[in-house]
Amino acid sequence: MYGNDFPAPDDASGGGLLGEVEAAEAALREAAARARRFGAPTPDADLDAYFADVIEADQKIEPRDWMPEAYRRTLIRQIAQHAHSEIIGMQPEGNWISRAPSLKRKAILLAKVQDEAGHGLYLYAAAETLGISRDELVDLLLSGRQKYSSIFNYPTLTWADVGVIGWLVDGAAIVNQVPLCRCSYGPYARAMIRVCKEESFHQRQGYEILHVLAHGTAEQKAMAQDAVDRWWYPSLAMFGPPDGDSTHSAQSMAWKIKRFSNDELRQRFVDMCVQQAEVLGLTLPDEDLRWNDERGAYDYTQPDYDELMQVIKGNGPCNRQRMEHRRRAHTDGAWVREAAAAYAAKREQQKEKVAA
Ligand SMILES: [Fe+2]
Ligand SMILES: [Fe+2]
């Protein structure tokens, strides 16, 4: 079953997320048209005031614009962390490409993992517009000075994990990233629009894998349930520490990099997943999960934030393995980088010769 003859996750959640991406894209175009028609606010002596005006007017900050150093640093950290997550995130699923249960599943998974590499590339390119080089960014990851999402330090034990990663991990990523389509930094916002559209496909493919398993044999259904049980809380932890402990949030909200708090996004994700789990016929592993009429949202058990901090510090089940693999891949790829640089230099020389 590969058609859309099952309720797609974004339909189950009211079709909202992709609609929001489209609206953000329209807003982005409108802001660009406004800047063309009326001109962007003009920088004068007071650069801080100029920057505040651009943010206030919901215009985008572009690489050529002046920006406060702290804004630049925050964006570099966030975009780099995001790029690293896409690249490291290829490992847990890449692990299953050779063991996918059919040729069709293999082709779909291969395309999905390649998309993640593409996301990494858009994001590294967006970070580079802030004045940091790709080499520096890679070095920050390999030396452990910059982090990647904690979720990718958990192992993928069965084929059902590939389904759950698509449904829950890509699903949580979309909930996190849809508001970033309205981020005040132009290159990041534009990259996020494309990324979110692709993430929506990722979520669907995972959901469909689970739907098939959950409606298969008793063993298949049990395998799907076991995967949901293991990934639910780490997925909730993807939204970061609770608002009270989140160090960068308030400033990022004021700069319109972030639009919602960690807890708001986590709640949105829980509310979305409850309905989707019902359609799948799988149970979310939380006995205290129930609708709260007063809040108009589900009450739920928080993930273990001590575990999250431990995984971030490098003590998760697969941190070492992930970093070792990335370092090895980087070393093994040295000849490709050298060959590409030599080829580029040769082309440059030829161009100069023709020009002379
Ligand atoms: Fe991605
Ligand atoms: Fe994805």
mmCIF file of N, CA and C in Angstrom, residues 106-238:
data_model
loop_
_atom_site.group_PDB
_atom_site.id
_atom_site.type_symbol
_atom_site.label_atom_id
_atom_site.label_comp_id
_atom_site.label_asym_id
_atom_site.label_seq_id
_atom_site.Cartn_x
_atom_site.Cartn_y
_atom_site.Cartn_z
ATOM 1 N N LYS A 106 13.529 0.410 0.204
ATOM 2 C CA LYS A 106 14.935 0.829 0.153
ATOM 3 C C LYS A 106 15.057 2.126 -0.640
ATOM 4 N N ALA A 107 14.372 2.196 -1.779
ATOM 5 C CA ALA A 107 14.459 3.392 -2.624
ATOM 6 C C ALA A 107 13.900 4.617 -1.885
ATOM 7 N N ILE A 108 12.791 4.411 -1.178
ATOM 8 C CA ILE A 108 12.172 5.533 -0.448
ATOM 9 C C ILE A 108 13.105 6.012 0.669
ATOM 10 N N LEU A 109 13.663 5.048 1.403
ATOM 11 C CA LEU A 109 14.537 5.414 2.533
ATOM 12 C C LEU A 109 15.805 6.103 2.037
ATOM 13 N N LEU A 110 16.328 5.599 0.932
ATOM 14 C CA LEU A 110 17.528 6.200 0.340
ATOM 15 C C LEU A 110 17.256 7.667 -0.019
ATOM 16 N N ALA A 111 16.103 7.910 -0.639
ATOM 17 C CA ALA A 111 15.744 9.275 -1.035
ATOM 18 C C ALA A 111 15.604 10.162 0.197
ATOM 19 N N LYS A 112 15.027 9.594 1.240
ATOM 20 C CA LYS A 112 14.802 10.359 2.465
ATOM 21 C C LYS A 112 16.146 10.737 3.110
ATOM 22 N N VAL A 113 17.041 9.767 3.193
ATOM 23 C CA VAL A 113 18.337 10.036 3.831
ATOM 24 C C VAL A 113 19.137 11.043 2.990
ATOM 25 N N GLN A 114 19.000 10.939 1.667
ATOM 26 C CA GLN A 114 19.675 11.923 0.804
ATOM 27 C C GLN A 114 19.098 13.324 1.014
ATOM 28 N N ASP A 115 17.776 13.390 1.229
ATOM 29 C CA ASP A 115 17.159 14.693 1.535
ATOM 30 C C ASP A 115 17.829 15.316 2.755
ATOM 31 N N GLU A 116 18.099 14.484 3.768
ATOM 32 C CA GLU A 116 18.689 15.009 5.008
ATOM 33 C C GLU A 116 20.072 15.605 4.712
ATOM 34 N N ALA A 117 20.824 14.951 3.824
ATOM 35 C CA ALA A 117 22.127 15.518 3.429
ATOM 36 C C ALA A 117 21.898 16.873 2.765
ATOM 37 N N GLY A 118 20.872 16.954 1.931
ATOM 38 C CA GLY A 118 20.548 18.216 1.260
ATOM 39 C C GLY A 118 20.195 19.299 2.274
ATOM 40 N N HIS A 119 19.417 18.927 3.304
ATOM 41 C CA HIS A 119 19.067 19.903 4.346
ATOM 42 C C HIS A 119 20.336 20.427 5.015
ATOM 43 N N GLY A 120 21.255 19.503 5.292
ATOM 44 C CA GLY A 120 22.525 19.914 5.900
ATOM 45 C C GLY A 120 23.217 20.947 5.013
ATOM 46 N N LEU A 121 23.216 20.700 3.701
ATOM 47 C CA LEU A 121 23.899 21.619 2.781
ATOM 48 C C LEU A 121 23.230 22.991 2.725
ATOM 49 N N TYR A 122 21.872 23.023 2.650
ATOM 50 C CA TYR A 122 21.226 24.351 2.629
ATOM 51 C C TYR A 122 21.611 25.109 3.894
ATOM 52 N N LEU A 123 21.606 24.381 5.008
ATOM 53 C CA LEU A 123 21.808 25.058 6.289
ATOM 54 C C LEU A 123 23.255 25.510 6.472
ATOM 55 N N TYR A 124 24.214 24.678 6.041
ATOM 56 C CA TYR A 124 25.607 25.141 6.106
ATOM 57 C C TYR A 124 25.764 26.386 5.233
ATOM 58 N N ALA A 125 25.121 26.373 4.064
ATOM 59 C CA ALA A 125 25.214 27.536 3.165
ATOM 60 C C ALA A 125 24.587 28.762 3.835
ATOM 61 N N ALA A 126 23.451 28.574 4.532
ATOM 62 C CA ALA A 126 22.812 29.709 5.222
ATOM 63 C C ALA A 126 23.733 30.234 6.324
ATOM 64 N N ALA A 127 24.385 29.325 7.055
ATOM 65 C CA ALA A 127 25.301 29.755 8.135
ATOM 66 C C ALA A 127 26.488 30.513 7.556
ATOM 67 N N GLU A 128 26.951 30.077 6.378
ATOM 68 C CA GLU A 128 28.108 30.741 5.758
ATOM 69 C C GLU A 128 27.826 32.205 5.406
ATOM 70 N N THR A 129 26.540 32.523 5.162
ATOM 71 C CA THR A 129 26.214 33.921 4.843
ATOM 72 C C THR A 129 26.437 34.827 6.052
ATOM 73 N N LEU A 130 26.651 34.232 7.222
ATOM 74 C CA LEU A 130 26.867 35.030 8.437
ATOM 75 C C LEU A 130 28.357 35.231 8.713
ATOM 76 N N GLY A 131 29.187 34.794 7.762
ATOM 77 C CA GLY A 131 30.615 35.070 7.899
ATOM 78 C C GLY A 131 31.409 33.990 8.608
ATOM 79 N N ILE A 132 30.959 32.755 8.531
ATOM 80 C CA ILE A 132 31.760 31.649 9.074
ATOM 81 C C ILE A 132 31.936 30.660 7.930
ATOM 82 N N SER A 133 33.087 29.990 7.876
ATOM 83 C CA SER A 133 33.309 29.096 6.737
ATOM 84 C C SER A 133 32.823 27.685 7.035
ATOM 85 N N ARG A 134 32.596 26.952 5.981
ATOM 86 C CA ARG A 134 32.159 25.558 6.093
ATOM 87 C C ARG A 134 33.207 24.743 6.870
ATOM 88 N N ASP A 135 34.501 24.991 6.587
ATOM 89 C CA ASP A 135 35.570 24.270 7.293
ATOM 90 C C ASP A 135 35.495 24.505 8.789
ATOM 91 N N GLU A 136 35.260 25.767 9.154
ATOM 92 C CA GLU A 136 35.165 26.078 10.592
ATOM 93 C C GLU A 136 33.981 25.355 11.226
ATOM 94 N N LEU A 137 32.862 25.333 10.493
ATOM 95 C CA LEU A 137 31.657 24.695 11.037
ATOM 96 C C LEU A 137 31.884 23.198 11.250
ATOM 97 N N VAL A 138 32.497 22.562 10.261
ATOM 98 C CA VAL A 138 32.761 21.118 10.363
ATOM 99 C C VAL A 138 33.711 20.863 11.537
ATOM 100 N N ASP A 139 34.696 21.753 11.651
ATOM 101 C CA ASP A 139 35.656 21.603 12.734
ATOM 102 C C ASP A 139 34.977 21.732 14.108
ATOM 103 N N LEU A 140 34.016 22.664 14.206
ATOM 104 C CA LEU A 140 33.303 22.855 15.478
ATOM 105 C C LEU A 140 32.508 21.600 15.849
ATOM 106 N N LEU A 141 31.962 20.932 14.847
ATOM 107 C CA LEU A 141 31.228 19.688 15.112
ATOM 108 C C LEU A 141 32.199 18.577 15.518
ATOM 109 N N LEU A 142 33.240 18.391 14.713
ATOM 110 C CA LEU A 142 34.139 17.252 14.953
ATOM 111 C C LEU A 142 34.905 17.390 16.266
ATOM 112 N N SER A 143 35.139 18.626 16.692
ATOM 113 C CA SER A 143 35.863 18.815 17.955
ATOM 114 C C SER A 143 34.902 18.811 19.143
ATOM 115 N N GLY A 144 33.602 18.669 18.866
ATOM 116 C CA GLY A 144 32.615 18.587 19.954
ATOM 117 C C GLY A 144 32.248 19.937 20.553
ATOM 118 N N ARG A 145 32.719 21.051 19.920
ATOM 119 C CA ARG A 145 32.391 22.366 20.485
ATOM 120 C C ARG A 145 30.997 22.825 20.087
ATOM 121 N N GLN A 146 30.455 22.260 19.019
ATOM 122 C CA GLN A 146 29.047 22.509 18.692
ATOM 123 C C GLN A 146 28.302 21.183 18.750
ATOM 124 N N LYS A 147 27.011 21.282 19.110
ATOM 125 C CA LYS A 147 26.207 20.072 19.332
ATOM 126 C C LYS A 147 25.310 19.782 18.148
ATOM 127 N N TYR A 148 24.674 18.633 18.211
ATOM 128 C CA TYR A 148 23.605 18.287 17.277
ATOM 129 C C TYR A 148 22.465 17.732 18.120
ATOM 130 N N SER A 149 21.312 17.519 17.495
ATOM 131 C CA SER A 149 20.131 17.118 18.270
ATOM 132 C C SER A 149 20.363 15.808 19.021
ATOM 133 N N SER A 150 19.957 15.810 20.285
ATOM 134 C CA SER A 150 20.167 14.655 21.167
ATOM 135 C C SER A 150 19.502 13.385 20.627
ATOM 136 N N ILE A 151 18.447 13.545 19.855
ATOM 137 C CA ILE A 151 17.645 12.383 19.421
ATOM 138 C C ILE A 151 18.472 11.387 18.612
ATOM 139 N N PHE A 152 19.488 11.872 17.901
ATOM 140 C CA PHE A 152 20.226 10.976 17.012
ATOM 141 C C PHE A 152 21.253 10.127 17.750
ATOM 142 N N ASN A 153 21.253 10.231 19.062
ATOM 143 C CA ASN A 153 22.133 9.380 19.867
ATOM 144 C C ASN A 153 21.414 8.147 20.398
ATOM 145 N N TYR A 154 20.215 7.890 19.865
ATOM 146 C CA TYR A 154 19.498 6.666 20.249
ATOM 147 C C TYR A 154 19.611 5.660 19.099
ATOM 148 N N PRO A 155 19.666 4.370 19.430
ATOM 149 C CA PRO A 155 19.865 3.359 18.372
ATOM 150 C C PRO A 155 18.578 2.998 17.628
ATOM 151 N N THR A 156 18.721 2.564 16.381
ATOM 152 C CA THR A 156 17.571 2.065 15.604
ATOM 153 C C THR A 156 17.632 0.538 15.623
ATOM 154 N N LEU A 157 16.822 -0.075 16.478
ATOM 155 C CA LEU A 157 16.942 -1.514 16.716
ATOM 156 C C LEU A 157 16.171 -2.371 15.721
ATOM 157 N N THR A 158 15.042 -1.879 15.229
ATOM 158 C CA THR A 158 14.235 -2.690 14.297
ATOM 159 C C THR A 158 13.783 -1.820 13.131
ATOM 160 N N TRP A 159 13.190 -2.451 12.128
ATOM 161 C CA TRP A 159 12.660 -1.706 10.974
ATOM 162 C C TRP A 159 11.570 -0.721 11.406
ATOM 163 N N ALA A 160 10.827 -1.084 12.451
ATOM 164 C CA ALA A 160 9.761 -0.176 12.911
ATOM 165 C C ALA A 160 10.350 1.157 13.388
ATOM 166 N N ASP A 161 11.607 1.135 13.836
ATOM 167 C CA ASP A 161 12.234 2.387 14.279
ATOM 168 C C ASP A 161 12.317 3.390 13.130
ATOM 169 N N VAL A 162 12.506 2.881 11.912
ATOM 170 C CA VAL A 162 12.576 3.775 10.751
ATOM 171 C C VAL A 162 11.215 4.466 10.575
ATOM 172 N N GLY A 163 10.137 3.699 10.783
ATOM 173 C CA GLY A 163 8.800 4.289 10.712
ATOM 174 C C GLY A 163 8.584 5.326 11.800
ATOM 175 N N VAL A 164 9.002 4.978 13.013
ATOM 176 C CA VAL A 164 8.784 5.905 14.139
ATOM 177 C C VAL A 164 9.639 7.165 13.987
ATOM 178 N N ILE A 165 10.837 7.013 13.454
ATOM 179 C CA ILE A 165 11.665 8.214 13.251
ATOM 180 C C ILE A 165 10.951 9.162 12.288
ATOM 181 N N GLY A 166 10.411 8.607 11.197
ATOM 182 C CA GLY A 166 9.675 9.450 10.249
ATOM 183 C C GLY A 166 8.487 10.111 10.929
ATOM 184 N N TRP A 167 7.709 9.318 11.624
ATOM 185 C CA TRP A 167 6.479 9.862 12.231
ATOM 186 C C TRP A 167 6.793 10.840 13.364
ATOM 187 N N LEU A 168 7.556 10.383 14.354
ATOM 188 C CA LEU A 168 7.751 11.223 15.545
ATOM 189 C C LEU A 168 8.932 12.197 15.420
ATOM 190 N N VAL A 169 10.079 11.709 14.943
ATOM 191 C CA VAL A 169 11.264 12.579 14.924
ATOM 192 C C VAL A 169 11.137 13.639 13.823
ATOM 193 N N ASP A 170 10.785 13.213 12.616
ATOM 194 C CA ASP A 170 10.560 14.211 11.563
ATOM 195 C C ASP A 170 9.326 15.050 11.899
ATOM 196 N N GLY A 171 8.340 14.416 12.543
ATOM 197 C CA GLY A 171 7.134 15.150 12.957
ATOM 198 C C GLY A 171 7.482 16.257 13.953
ATOM 199 N N ALA A 172 8.308 15.926 14.952
ATOM 200 C CA ALA A 172 8.718 16.945 15.934
ATOM 201 C C ALA A 172 9.557 18.020 15.239
ATOM 202 N N ALA A 173 10.387 17.576 14.290
ATOM 203 C CA ALA A 173 11.212 18.552 13.559
ATOM 204 C C ALA A 173 10.312 19.544 12.816
ATOM 205 N N ILE A 174 9.234 19.048 12.200
ATOM 206 C CA ILE A 174 8.352 19.971 11.463
ATOM 207 C C ILE A 174 7.705 20.972 12.423
ATOM 208 N N VAL A 175 7.195 20.458 13.546
ATOM 209 C CA VAL A 175 6.531 21.365 14.503
ATOM 210 C C VAL A 175 7.509 22.466 14.942
ATOM 211 N N ASN A 176 8.762 22.090 15.132
ATOM 212 C CA ASN A 176 9.798 23.036 15.515
ATOM 213 C C ASN A 176 10.130 24.007 14.389
ATOM 214 N N GLN A 177 10.120 23.493 13.158
ATOM 215 C CA GLN A 177 10.687 24.260 12.047
ATOM 216 C C GLN A 177 9.672 25.112 11.299
ATOM 217 N N VAL A 178 8.385 24.740 11.375
ATOM 218 C CA VAL A 178 7.386 25.552 10.655
ATOM 219 C C VAL A 178 7.455 27.020 11.111
ATOM 220 N N PRO A 179 7.515 27.300 12.421
ATOM 221 C CA PRO A 179 7.618 28.717 12.805
ATOM 222 C C PRO A 179 8.928 29.368 12.335
ATOM 223 N N LEU A 180 9.972 28.554 12.094
ATOM 224 C CA LEU A 180 11.246 29.123 11.628
ATOM 225 C C LEU A 180 11.151 29.626 10.184
ATOM 226 N N CYS A 181 10.095 29.193 9.461
ATOM 227 C CA CYS A 181 9.863 29.737 8.111
ATOM 228 C C CYS A 181 9.594 31.239 8.195
ATOM 229 N N ARG A 182 9.243 31.737 9.402
ATOM 230 C CA ARG A 182 9.001 33.174 9.593
ATOM 231 C C ARG A 182 10.133 33.845 10.358
ATOM 232 N N CYS A 183 11.243 33.139 10.460
ATOM 233 C CA CYS A 183 12.403 33.680 11.189
ATOM 234 C C CYS A 183 12.857 35.000 10.562
ATOM 235 N N SER A 184 13.390 35.903 11.378
ATOM 236 C CA SER A 184 13.745 37.233 10.861
ATOM 237 C C SER A 184 14.973 37.223 9.951
ATOM 238 N N TYR A 185 15.761 36.149 9.969
ATOM 239 C CA TYR A 185 16.938 36.119 9.095
ATOM 240 C C TYR A 185 16.566 35.460 7.759
ATOM 241 N N GLY A 186 16.613 36.237 6.680
ATOM 242 C CA GLY A 186 16.122 35.802 5.369
ATOM 243 C C GLY A 186 16.629 34.436 4.899
ATOM 244 N N PRO A 187 17.950 34.233 4.842
ATOM 245 C CA PRO A 187 18.436 32.947 4.300
ATOM 246 C C PRO A 187 17.965 31.734 5.115
ATOM 247 N N TYR A 188 17.828 31.903 6.425
ATOM 248 C CA TYR A 188 17.366 30.787 7.256
ATOM 249 C C TYR A 188 15.884 30.520 6.985
ATOM 250 N N ALA A 189 15.088 31.583 6.918
ATOM 251 C CA ALA A 189 13.650 31.433 6.669
ATOM 252 C C ALA A 189 13.414 30.737 5.327
ATOM 253 N N ARG A 190 14.159 31.160 4.310
ATOM 254 C CA ARG A 190 13.956 30.573 2.974
ATOM 255 C C ARG A 190 14.372 29.100 2.950
ATOM 256 N N ALA A 191 15.476 28.785 3.624
ATOM 257 C CA ALA A 191 15.914 27.380 3.678
ATOM 258 C C ALA A 191 14.845 26.535 4.381
ATOM 259 N N MET A 192 14.242 27.102 5.443
ATOM 260 C CA MET A 192 13.268 26.338 6.226
ATOM 261 C C MET A 192 12.009 26.003 5.439
ATOM 262 N N ILE A 193 11.631 26.879 4.529
ATOM 263 C CA ILE A 193 10.419 26.606 3.735
ATOM 264 C C ILE A 193 10.631 25.346 2.905
ATOM 265 N N ARG A 194 11.754 25.261 2.267
ATOM 266 C CA ARG A 194 12.031 24.072 1.447
ATOM 267 C C ARG A 194 12.187 22.840 2.347
ATOM 268 N N VAL A 195 12.911 23.004 3.447
ATOM 269 C CA VAL A 195 13.135 21.871 4.358
ATOM 270 C C VAL A 195 11.792 21.340 4.882
ATOM 271 N N CYS A 196 10.903 22.240 5.264
ATOM 272 C CA CYS A 196 9.626 21.792 5.848
ATOM 273 C C CYS A 196 8.788 21.014 4.839
ATOM 274 N N LYS A 197 8.812 21.444 3.592
ATOM 275 C CA LYS A 197 8.036 20.719 2.575
ATOM 276 C C LYS A 197 8.582 19.296 2.453
ATOM 277 N N GLU A 198 9.899 19.163 2.508
ATOM 278 C CA GLU A 198 10.484 17.821 2.394
ATOM 279 C C GLU A 198 10.257 17.010 3.664
ATOM 280 N N GLU A 199 10.303 17.692 4.815
ATOM 281 C CA GLU A 199 10.064 16.976 6.079
ATOM 282 C C GLU A 199 8.654 16.400 6.109
ATOM 283 N N SER A 200 7.735 17.078 5.452
ATOM 284 C CA SER A 200 6.365 16.606 5.441
ATOM 285 C C SER A 200 6.294 15.248 4.722
ATOM 286 N N PHE A 201 7.070 15.122 3.664
ATOM 287 C CA PHE A 201 7.166 13.818 2.973
ATOM 288 C C PHE A 201 7.804 12.786 3.907
ATOM 289 N N HIS A 202 8.810 13.183 4.640
ATOM 290 C CA HIS A 202 9.475 12.241 5.560
ATOM 291 C C HIS A 202 8.492 11.721 6.604
ATOM 292 N N GLN A 203 7.682 12.646 7.110
ATOM 293 C CA GLN A 203 6.745 12.242 8.153
ATOM 294 C C GLN A 203 5.722 11.267 7.587
ATOM 295 N N ARG A 204 5.264 11.567 6.394
ATOM 296 C CA ARG A 204 4.283 10.672 5.762
ATOM 297 C C ARG A 204 4.856 9.284 5.529
ATOM 298 N N GLN A 205 6.122 9.227 5.050
ATOM 299 C CA GLN A 205 6.673 7.898 4.756
ATOM 300 C C GLN A 205 6.819 7.086 6.049
ATOM 301 N N GLY A 206 7.193 7.751 7.141
ATOM 302 C CA GLY A 206 7.313 7.021 8.409
ATOM 303 C C GLY A 206 5.951 6.555 8.909
ATOM 304 N N TYR A 207 4.995 7.446 8.785
ATOM 305 C CA TYR A 207 3.637 7.144 9.244
ATOM 306 C C TYR A 207 3.067 5.965 8.457
ATOM 307 N N GLU A 208 3.364 5.947 7.176
ATOM 308 C CA GLU A 208 2.848 4.864 6.321
ATOM 309 C C GLU A 208 3.507 3.531 6.659
ATOM 310 N N ILE A 209 4.807 3.565 6.962
ATOM 311 C CA ILE A 209 5.496 2.328 7.394
ATOM 312 C C ILE A 209 4.794 1.784 8.638
ATOM 313 N N LEU A 210 4.538 2.677 9.589
ATOM 314 C CA LEU A 210 3.912 2.242 10.848
ATOM 315 C C LEU A 210 2.489 1.761 10.626
ATOM 316 N N HIS A 211 1.777 2.447 9.727
ATOM 317 C CA HIS A 211 0.397 2.069 9.458
ATOM 318 C C HIS A 211 0.343 0.635 8.925
ATOM 319 N N VAL A 212 1.268 0.310 8.036
ATOM 320 C CA VAL A 212 1.324 -1.047 7.475
ATOM 321 C C VAL A 212 1.659 -2.048 8.590
ATOM 322 N N LEU A 213 2.661 -1.726 9.398
ATOM 323 C CA LEU A 213 3.051 -2.656 10.480
ATOM 324 C C LEU A 213 1.918 -2.827 11.494
ATOM 325 N N ALA A 214 1.296 -1.706 11.846
ATOM 326 C CA ALA A 214 0.256 -1.753 12.878
ATOM 327 C C ALA A 214 -0.973 -2.523 12.402
ATOM 328 N N HIS A 215 -1.129 -2.645 11.094
ATOM 329 C CA HIS A 215 -2.264 -3.405 10.548
ATOM 330 C C HIS A 215 -1.811 -4.742 9.963
ATOM 331 N N GLY A 216 -0.594 -5.155 10.314
ATOM 332 C CA GLY A 216 -0.072 -6.431 9.818
ATOM 333 C C GLY A 216 -0.291 -7.544 10.827
ATOM 334 N N THR A 217 0.695 -8.422 10.946
ATOM 335 C CA THR A 217 0.580 -9.541 11.882
ATOM 336 C C THR A 217 0.722 -9.028 13.312
ATOM 337 N N ALA A 218 0.403 -9.896 14.267
ATOM 338 C CA ALA A 218 0.535 -9.503 15.681
ATOM 339 C C ALA A 218 1.981 -9.132 15.997
ATOM 340 N N GLU A 219 2.933 -9.872 15.406
ATOM 341 C CA GLU A 219 4.358 -9.571 15.659
ATOM 342 C C GLU A 219 4.726 -8.199 15.105
ATOM 343 N N GLN A 220 4.218 -7.906 13.923
ATOM 344 C CA GLN A 220 4.532 -6.601 13.315
ATOM 345 C C GLN A 220 3.952 -5.468 14.161
ATOM 346 N N LYS A 221 2.732 -5.665 14.621
ATOM 347 C CA LYS A 221 2.105 -4.626 15.434
ATOM 348 C C LYS A 221 2.896 -4.436 16.731
ATOM 349 N N ALA A 222 3.339 -5.552 17.318
ATOM 350 C CA ALA A 222 4.114 -5.463 18.568
ATOM 351 C C ALA A 222 5.432 -4.738 18.325
ATOM 352 N N MET A 223 6.028 -4.981 17.167
ATOM 353 C CA MET A 223 7.293 -4.323 16.836
ATOM 354 C C MET A 223 7.066 -2.811 16.707
ATOM 355 N N ALA A 224 5.951 -2.437 16.069
ATOM 356 C CA ALA A 224 5.630 -1.006 15.914
ATOM 357 C C ALA A 224 5.406 -0.379 17.292
ATOM 358 N N GLN A 225 4.669 -1.077 18.155
ATOM 359 C CA GLN A 225 4.379 -0.532 19.483
ATOM 360 C C GLN A 225 5.662 -0.372 20.305
ATOM 361 N N ASP A 226 6.537 -1.372 20.203
ATOM 362 C CA ASP A 226 7.806 -1.313 20.946
ATOM 363 C C ASP A 226 8.631 -0.093 20.502
ATOM 364 N N ALA A 227 8.625 0.164 19.195
ATOM 365 C CA ALA A 227 9.389 1.319 18.692
ATOM 366 C C ALA A 227 8.780 2.624 19.213
ATOM 367 N N VAL A 228 7.456 2.705 19.213
ATOM 368 C CA VAL A 228 6.799 3.916 19.732
ATOM 369 C C VAL A 228 7.155 4.094 21.213
ATOM 370 N N ASP A 229 7.134 3.011 21.957
ATOM 371 C CA ASP A 229 7.442 3.079 23.395
ATOM 372 C C ASP A 229 8.854 3.624 23.635
ATOM 373 N N ARG A 230 9.806 3.220 22.798
ATOM 374 C CA ARG A 230 11.188 3.663 23.015
ATOM 375 C C ARG A 230 11.440 5.094 22.535
ATOM 376 N N TRP A 231 10.731 5.543 21.507
ATOM 377 C CA TRP A 231 11.045 6.854 20.910
ATOM 378 C C TRP A 231 10.180 7.998 21.415
ATOM 379 N N TRP A 232 9.084 7.705 22.110
ATOM 380 C CA TRP A 232 8.148 8.775 22.485
ATOM 381 C C TRP A 232 8.813 9.862 23.335
ATOM 382 N N TYR A 233 9.416 9.448 24.452
ATOM 383 C CA TYR A 233 9.976 10.479 25.348
ATOM 384 C C TYR A 233 11.208 11.179 24.767
ATOM 385 N N PRO A 234 12.145 10.449 24.133
ATOM 386 C CA PRO A 234 13.234 11.183 23.464
ATOM 387 C C PRO A 234 12.704 12.181 22.425
ATOM 388 N N SER A 235 11.576 11.849 21.756
ATOM 389 C CA SER A 235 11.012 12.801 20.779
ATOM 390 C C SER A 235 10.485 14.053 21.492
ATOM 391 N N LEU A 236 9.832 13.851 22.646
ATOM 392 C CA LEU A 236 9.348 15.019 23.412
ATOM 393 C C LEU A 236 10.520 15.894 23.860
ATOM 394 N N ALA A 237 11.642 15.232 24.161
ATOM 395 C CA ALA A 237 12.820 15.981 24.634
ATOM 396 C C ALA A 237 13.452 16.797 23.516
ATOM 397 N N MET A 238 13.107 16.489 22.254
ATOM 398 C CA MET A 238 13.670 17.251 21.126
ATOM 399 C C MET A 238 13.338 18.738 21.192
#
